């Protein structure tokens, strides 16, 4: 969802960083369907409605501001707690090819991109950064194991990389 922060048409607007937007997404997931969640989603939609967006940004905002179904919200709460506490989660994950694996993941952040929620973290099985679609996470549980603290801005896919100054 980092694209939302980088495609603004109003240069005078205060830009949110990709990490800030990811934190908002995770917070909305954690709020569930209560009155605070509805108010927060409405505020976020208002924040971005005043600006014109491309199709990717529009789809991302639509997903972010919709209420999550109960099972996705439950998974988001487990992941949110693990991110806050720097704890490893164990995922039962089905990939796009319907291959199911059990993975220990050090969660870093959650984000929304187009019409899907993602958990971004360090996959111990693959020994690298991975983004896991929430709708493909069949189950998630806290392991109690400590995860290494990692900066979210280094783990956000879907964002343009800024070229290093020469």
JSON list of C-alpha atoms in Angstrom, two decimals, residues 11-147:
[
{"chain": "A", "resi": 11, "resn": "UNK", "atom": "CA", "xyz": [2.27, 18.60, -3.32]},
{"chain": "A", "resi": 12, "resn": "UNK", "atom": "CA", "xyz": [1.23, 20.72, -0.33]},
{"chain": "A", "resi": 13, "resn": "UNK", "atom": "CA", "xyz": [-0.41, 17.78, 1.46]},
{"chain": "A", "resi": 14, "resn": "UNK", "atom": "CA", "xyz": [1.41, 16.10, 4.30]},
{"chain": "A", "resi": 15, "resn": "UNK", "atom": "CA", "xyz": [2.61, 12.74, 3.00]},
{"chain": "A", "resi": 16, "resn": "UNK", "atom": "CA", "xyz": [2.36, 9.65, 5.11]},
{"chain": "A", "resi": 17, "resn": "UNK", "atom": "CA", "xyz": [5.23, 7.23, 4.85]},
{"chain": "A", "resi": 18, "resn": "UNK", "atom": "CA", "xyz": [4.68, 3.66, 3.73]},
{"chain": "A", "resi": 19, "resn": "UNK", "atom": "CA", "xyz": [5.37, 2.50, 7.29]},
{"chain": "A", "resi": 20, "resn": "UNK", "atom": "CA", "xyz": [2.76, 4.93, 8.68]},
{"chain": "A", "resi": 21, "resn": "UNK", "atom": "CA", "xyz": [0.15, 3.73, 6.21]},
{"chain": "A", "resi": 22, "resn": "UNK", "atom": "CA", "xyz": [0.96, 0.11, 7.05]},
{"chain": "A", "resi": 23, "resn": "UNK", "atom": "CA", "xyz": [0.51, 0.92, 10.74]},
{"chain": "A", "resi": 24, "resn": "UNK", "atom": "CA", "xyz": [-2.87, 2.49, 10.00]},
{"chain": "A", "resi": 25, "resn": "UNK", "atom": "CA", "xyz": [-3.90, -0.61, 8.07]},
{"chain": "A", "resi": 26, "resn": "UNK", "atom": "CA", "xyz": [-2.91, -2.88, 10.94]},
{"chain": "A", "resi": 27, "resn": "UNK", "atom": "CA", "xyz": [-4.65, -0.66, 13.47]},
{"chain": "A", "resi": 28, "resn": "UNK", "atom": "CA", "xyz": [-7.87, -0.73, 11.48]},
{"chain": "A", "resi": 29, "resn": "UNK", "atom": "CA", "xyz": [-7.69, -4.52, 11.31]},
{"chain": "A", "resi": 30, "resn": "UNK", "atom": "CA", "xyz": [-7.18, -4.69, 15.04]},
{"chain": "A", "resi": 31, "resn": "UNK", "atom": "CA", "xyz": [-10.20, -2.45, 15.72]},
{"chain": "A", "resi": 32, "resn": "UNK", "atom": "CA", "xyz": [-12.53, -4.94, 14.06]},
{"chain": "A", "resi": 33, "resn": "UNK", "atom": "CA", "xyz": [-16.11, -3.76, 13.52]},
{"chain": "A", "resi": 34, "resn": "UNK", "atom": "CA", "xyz": [-16.70, -1.50, 16.54]},
{"chain": "A", "resi": 35, "resn": "UNK", "atom": "CA", "xyz": [-17.72, 2.17, 16.41]},
{"chain": "A", "resi": 36, "resn": "UNK", "atom": "CA", "xyz": [-14.10, 3.34, 16.63]},
{"chain": "A", "resi": 37, "resn": "UNK", "atom": "CA", "xyz": [-13.26, 1.21, 13.60]},
{"chain": "A", "resi": 38, "resn": "UNK", "atom": "CA", "xyz": [-16.07, 2.74, 11.54]},
{"chain": "A", "resi": 39, "resn": "UNK", "atom": "CA", "xyz": [-14.96, 6.23, 12.51]},
{"chain": "A", "resi": 40, "resn": "UNK", "atom": "CA", "xyz": [-11.30, 5.48, 11.76]},
{"chain": "A", "resi": 41, "resn": "UNK", "atom": "CA", "xyz": [-12.13, 3.97, 8.36]},
{"chain": "A", "resi": 42, "resn": "UNK", "atom": "CA", "xyz": [-14.28, 6.98, 7.51]},
{"chain": "A", "resi": 43, "resn": "UNK", "atom": "CA", "xyz": [-11.44, 9.33, 8.53]},
{"chain": "A", "resi": 44, "resn": "UNK", "atom": "CA", "xyz": [-8.92, 7.46, 6.43]},
{"chain": "A", "resi": 45, "resn": "UNK", "atom": "CA", "xyz": [-11.24, 7.45, 3.42]},
{"chain": "A", "resi": 46, "resn": "UNK", "atom": "CA", "xyz": [-11.79, 11.22, 3.87]},
{"chain": "A", "resi": 47, "resn": "UNK", "atom": "CA", "xyz": [-8.04, 11.77, 4.07]},
{"chain": "A", "resi": 48, "resn": "UNK", "atom": "CA", "xyz": [-7.52, 10.23, 0.65]},
{"chain": "A", "resi": 49, "resn": "UNK", "atom": "CA", "xyz": [-10.85, 11.00, -1.08]},
{"chain": "A", "resi": 50, "resn": "UNK", "atom": "CA", "xyz": [-9.86, 14.60, -1.72]},
{"chain": "A", "resi": 51, "resn": "UNK", "atom": "CA", "xyz": [-7.05, 13.47, -4.02]},
{"chain": "A", "resi": 52, "resn": "UNK", "atom": "CA", "xyz": [-7.23, 11.76, -7.39]},
{"chain": "A", "resi": 53, "resn": "UNK", "atom": "CA", "xyz": [-5.83, 8.23, -7.48]},
{"chain": "A", "resi": 54, "resn": "UNK", "atom": "CA", "xyz": [-4.88, 5.62, -10.01]},
{"chain": "A", "resi": 55, "resn": "UNK", "atom": "CA", "xyz": [-6.65, 2.24, -10.09]},
{"chain": "A", "resi": 56, "resn": "UNK", "atom": "CA", "xyz": [-4.14, 0.54, -7.75]},
{"chain": "A", "resi": 57, "resn": "UNK", "atom": "CA", "xyz": [-4.53, 3.21, -5.10]},
{"chain": "A", "resi": 58, "resn": "UNK", "atom": "CA", "xyz": [-8.32, 3.24, -5.43]},
{"chain": "A", "resi": 59, "resn": "UNK", "atom": "CA", "xyz": [-8.50, -0.57, -5.00]},
{"chain": "A", "resi": 60, "resn": "UNK", "atom": "CA", "xyz": [-6.09, -0.43, -2.06]},
{"chain": "A", "resi": 61, "resn": "UNK", "atom": "CA", "xyz": [-8.11, 2.26, -0.29]},
{"chain": "A", "resi": 62, "resn": "UNK", "atom": "CA", "xyz": [-11.34, 0.38, -0.90]},
{"chain": "A", "resi": 63, "resn": "UNK", "atom": "CA", "xyz": [-9.88, -2.76, 0.71]},
{"chain": "A", "resi": 64, "resn": "UNK", "atom": "CA", "xyz": [-8.35, -0.84, 3.59]},
{"chain": "A", "resi": 65, "resn": "UNK", "atom": "CA", "xyz": [-11.55, 0.98, 4.47]},
{"chain": "A", "resi": 66, "resn": "UNK", "atom": "CA", "xyz": [-13.87, -2.05, 4.27]},
{"chain": "A", "resi": 67, "resn": "UNK", "atom": "CA", "xyz": [-14.65, -3.99, 7.43]},
{"chain": "A", "resi": 68, "resn": "UNK", "atom": "CA", "xyz": [-12.75, -7.27, 7.66]},
{"chain": "A", "resi": 69, "resn": "UNK", "atom": "CA", "xyz": [-14.59, -10.55, 7.96]},
{"chain": "A", "resi": 70, "resn": "UNK", "atom": "CA", "xyz": [-14.37, -12.15, 11.42]},
{"chain": "A", "resi": 71, "resn": "UNK", "atom": "CA", "xyz": [-11.74, -14.79, 10.58]},
{"chain": "A", "resi": 72, "resn": "UNK", "atom": "CA", "xyz": [-9.42, -12.28, 8.88]},
{"chain": "A", "resi": 73, "resn": "UNK", "atom": "CA", "xyz": [-9.84, -9.86, 11.80]},
{"chain": "A", "resi": 74, "resn": "UNK", "atom": "CA", "xyz": [-8.96, -12.68, 14.24]},
{"chain": "A", "resi": 75, "resn": "UNK", "atom": "CA", "xyz": [-5.79, -13.50, 12.28]},
{"chain": "A", "resi": 76, "resn": "UNK", "atom": "CA", "xyz": [-4.94, -9.79, 12.14]},
{"chain": "A", "resi": 77, "resn": "UNK", "atom": "CA", "xyz": [-5.24, -9.49, 15.93]},
{"chain": "A", "resi": 78, "resn": "UNK", "atom": "CA", "xyz": [-2.86, -12.43, 16.51]},
{"chain": "A", "resi": 79, "resn": "UNK", "atom": "CA", "xyz": [-0.39, -10.95, 14.03]},
{"chain": "A", "resi": 80, "resn": "UNK", "atom": "CA", "xyz": [-0.73, -7.43, 15.49]},
{"chain": "A", "resi": 81, "resn": "UNK", "atom": "CA", "xyz": [0.07, -8.71, 18.97]},
{"chain": "A", "resi": 82, "resn": "UNK", "atom": "CA", "xyz": [3.09, -10.61, 17.62]},
{"chain": "A", "resi": 83, "resn": "UNK", "atom": "CA", "xyz": [4.39, -7.52, 15.83]},
{"chain": "A", "resi": 84, "resn": "UNK", "atom": "CA", "xyz": [3.99, -5.39, 18.96]},
{"chain": "A", "resi": 85, "resn": "UNK", "atom": "CA", "xyz": [5.63, -7.99, 21.20]},
{"chain": "A", "resi": 86, "resn": "UNK", "atom": "CA", "xyz": [8.34, -9.00, 18.67]},
{"chain": "A", "resi": 87, "resn": "UNK", "atom": "CA", "xyz": [7.18, -12.63, 18.75]},
{"chain": "A", "resi": 88, "resn": "UNK", "atom": "CA", "xyz": [7.32, -15.33, 16.10]},
{"chain": "A", "resi": 89, "resn": "UNK", "atom": "CA", "xyz": [4.06, -16.65, 14.65]},
{"chain": "A", "resi": 90, "resn": "UNK", "atom": "CA", "xyz": [3.48, -20.07, 13.11]},
{"chain": "A", "resi": 91, "resn": "UNK", "atom": "CA", "xyz": [1.48, -19.96, 9.90]},
{"chain": "A", "resi": 92, "resn": "UNK", "atom": "CA", "xyz": [-0.32, -22.72, 8.11]},
{"chain": "A", "resi": 93, "resn": "UNK", "atom": "CA", "xyz": [-0.11, -21.17, 4.65]},
{"chain": "A", "resi": 94, "resn": "UNK", "atom": "CA", "xyz": [-1.53, -22.16, 1.29]},
{"chain": "A", "resi": 95, "resn": "UNK", "atom": "CA", "xyz": [0.29, -20.54, -1.62]},
{"chain": "A", "resi": 96, "resn": "UNK", "atom": "CA", "xyz": [-1.17, -19.62, -5.01]},
{"chain": "A", "resi": 97, "resn": "UNK", "atom": "CA", "xyz": [-0.59, -23.20, -6.21]},
{"chain": "A", "resi": 98, "resn": "UNK", "atom": "CA", "xyz": [-2.53, -24.64, -3.24]},
{"chain": "A", "resi": 99, "resn": "UNK", "atom": "CA", "xyz": [0.66, -26.02, -1.66]},
{"chain": "A", "resi": 100, "resn": "UNK", "atom": "CA", "xyz": [0.31, -25.93, 2.13]},
{"chain": "A", "resi": 101, "resn": "UNK", "atom": "CA", "xyz": [3.31, -25.31, 4.38]},
{"chain": "A", "resi": 102, "resn": "UNK", "atom": "CA", "xyz": [3.86, -24.64, 8.06]},
{"chain": "A", "resi": 103, "resn": "UNK", "atom": "CA", "xyz": [6.15, -21.65, 8.50]},
{"chain": "A", "resi": 104, "resn": "UNK", "atom": "CA", "xyz": [7.61, -19.78, 11.44]},
{"chain": "A", "resi": 105, "resn": "UNK", "atom": "CA", "xyz": [7.57, -16.09, 10.58]},
{"chain": "A", "resi": 106, "resn": "UNK", "atom": "CA", "xyz": [8.99, -13.07, 12.36]},
{"chain": "A", "resi": 107, "resn": "UNK", "atom": "CA", "xyz": [6.22, -10.57, 11.55]},
{"chain": "A", "resi": 108, "resn": "UNK", "atom": "CA", "xyz": [7.28, -7.04, 10.73]},
{"chain": "A", "resi": 109, "resn": "UNK", "atom": "CA", "xyz": [4.15, -5.29, 9.49]},
{"chain": "A", "resi": 110, "resn": "UNK", "atom": "CA", "xyz": [0.83, -5.70, 7.74]},
{"chain": "A", "resi": 111, "resn": "UNK", "atom": "CA", "xyz": [-0.33, -3.82, 4.71]},
{"chain": "A", "resi": 112, "resn": "UNK", "atom": "CA", "xyz": [-3.06, -3.64, 2.14]},
{"chain": "A", "resi": 113, "resn": "UNK", "atom": "CA", "xyz": [-2.26, -3.67, -1.56]},
{"chain": "A", "resi": 114, "resn": "UNK", "atom": "CA", "xyz": [-5.06, -3.51, -4.10]},
{"chain": "A", "resi": 115, "resn": "UNK", "atom": "CA", "xyz": [-7.71, -5.90, -2.80]},
{"chain": "A", "resi": 116, "resn": "UNK", "atom": "CA", "xyz": [-5.64, -8.02, -0.41]},
{"chain": "A", "resi": 117, "resn": "UNK", "atom": "CA", "xyz": [-4.27, -7.81, 3.12]},
{"chain": "A", "resi": 118, "resn": "UNK", "atom": "CA", "xyz": [-0.67, -9.02, 3.62]},
{"chain": "A", "resi": 119, "resn": "UNK", "atom": "CA", "xyz": [1.56, -9.99, 6.51]},
{"chain": "A", "resi": 120, "resn": "UNK", "atom": "CA", "xyz": [5.14, -8.99, 5.74]},
{"chain": "A", "resi": 121, "resn": "UNK", "atom": "CA", "xyz": [7.90, -10.66, 7.70]},
{"chain": "A", "resi": 122, "resn": "UNK", "atom": "CA", "xyz": [11.05, -12.72, 7.82]},
{"chain": "A", "resi": 123, "resn": "UNK", "atom": "CA", "xyz": [10.21, -16.31, 6.89]},
{"chain": "A", "resi": 124, "resn": "UNK", "atom": "CA", "xyz": [12.49, -18.66, 8.79]},
{"chain": "A", "resi": 125, "resn": "UNK", "atom": "CA", "xyz": [11.73, -21.51, 6.39]},
{"chain": "A", "resi": 126, "resn": "UNK", "atom": "CA", "xyz": [12.73, -19.53, 3.27]},
{"chain": "A", "resi": 127, "resn": "UNK", "atom": "CA", "xyz": [15.30, -17.42, 5.13]},
{"chain": "A", "resi": 128, "resn": "UNK", "atom": "CA", "xyz": [14.07, -14.23, 3.59]},
{"chain": "A", "resi": 129, "resn": "UNK", "atom": "CA", "xyz": [11.45, -11.52, 3.52]},
{"chain": "A", "resi": 130, "resn": "UNK", "atom": "CA", "xyz": [8.05, -12.71, 2.36]},
{"chain": "A", "resi": 131, "resn": "UNK", "atom": "CA", "xyz": [4.58, -11.21, 2.02]},
{"chain": "A", "resi": 132, "resn": "UNK", "atom": "CA", "xyz": [1.75, -13.58, 3.00]},
{"chain": "A", "resi": 133, "resn": "UNK", "atom": "CA", "xyz": [-1.76, -12.89, 1.79]},
{"chain": "A", "resi": 134, "resn": "UNK", "atom": "CA", "xyz": [-4.19, -13.06, 4.70]},
{"chain": "A", "resi": 135, "resn": "UNK", "atom": "CA", "xyz": [-6.76, -14.97, 2.67]},
{"chain": "A", "resi": 136, "resn": "UNK", "atom": "CA", "xyz": [-4.15, -17.72, 2.16]},
{"chain": "A", "resi": 137, "resn": "UNK", "atom": "CA", "xyz": [-3.22, -17.96, 5.84]},
{"chain": "A", "resi": 138, "resn": "UNK", "atom": "CA", "xyz": [-5.22, -20.98, 6.92]},
{"chain": "A", "resi": 139, "resn": "UNK", "atom": "CA", "xyz": [-4.23, -20.65, 10.59]},
{"chain": "A", "resi": 140, "resn": "UNK", "atom": "CA", "xyz": [-1.91, -18.51, 12.69]},
{"chain": "A", "resi": 141, "resn": "UNK", "atom": "CA", "xyz": [-0.72, -18.99, 16.25]},
{"chain": "A", "resi": 142, "resn": "UNK", "atom": "CA", "xyz": [1.69, -17.23, 18.55]},
{"chain": "A", "resi": 143, "resn": "UNK", "atom": "CA", "xyz": [4.75, -19.33, 19.38]},
{"chain": "A", "resi": 144, "resn": "UNK", "atom": "CA", "xyz": [6.05, -17.28, 22.29]},
{"chain": "A", "resi": 145, "resn": "UNK", "atom": "CA", "xyz": [9.51, -17.23, 20.65]},
{"chain": "A", "resi": 146, "resn": "UNK", "atom": "CA", "xyz": [11.24, -13.86, 20.43]},
{"chain": "A", "resi": 147, "resn": "UNK", "atom": "CA", "xyz": [11.65, -12.33, 16.98]}
]
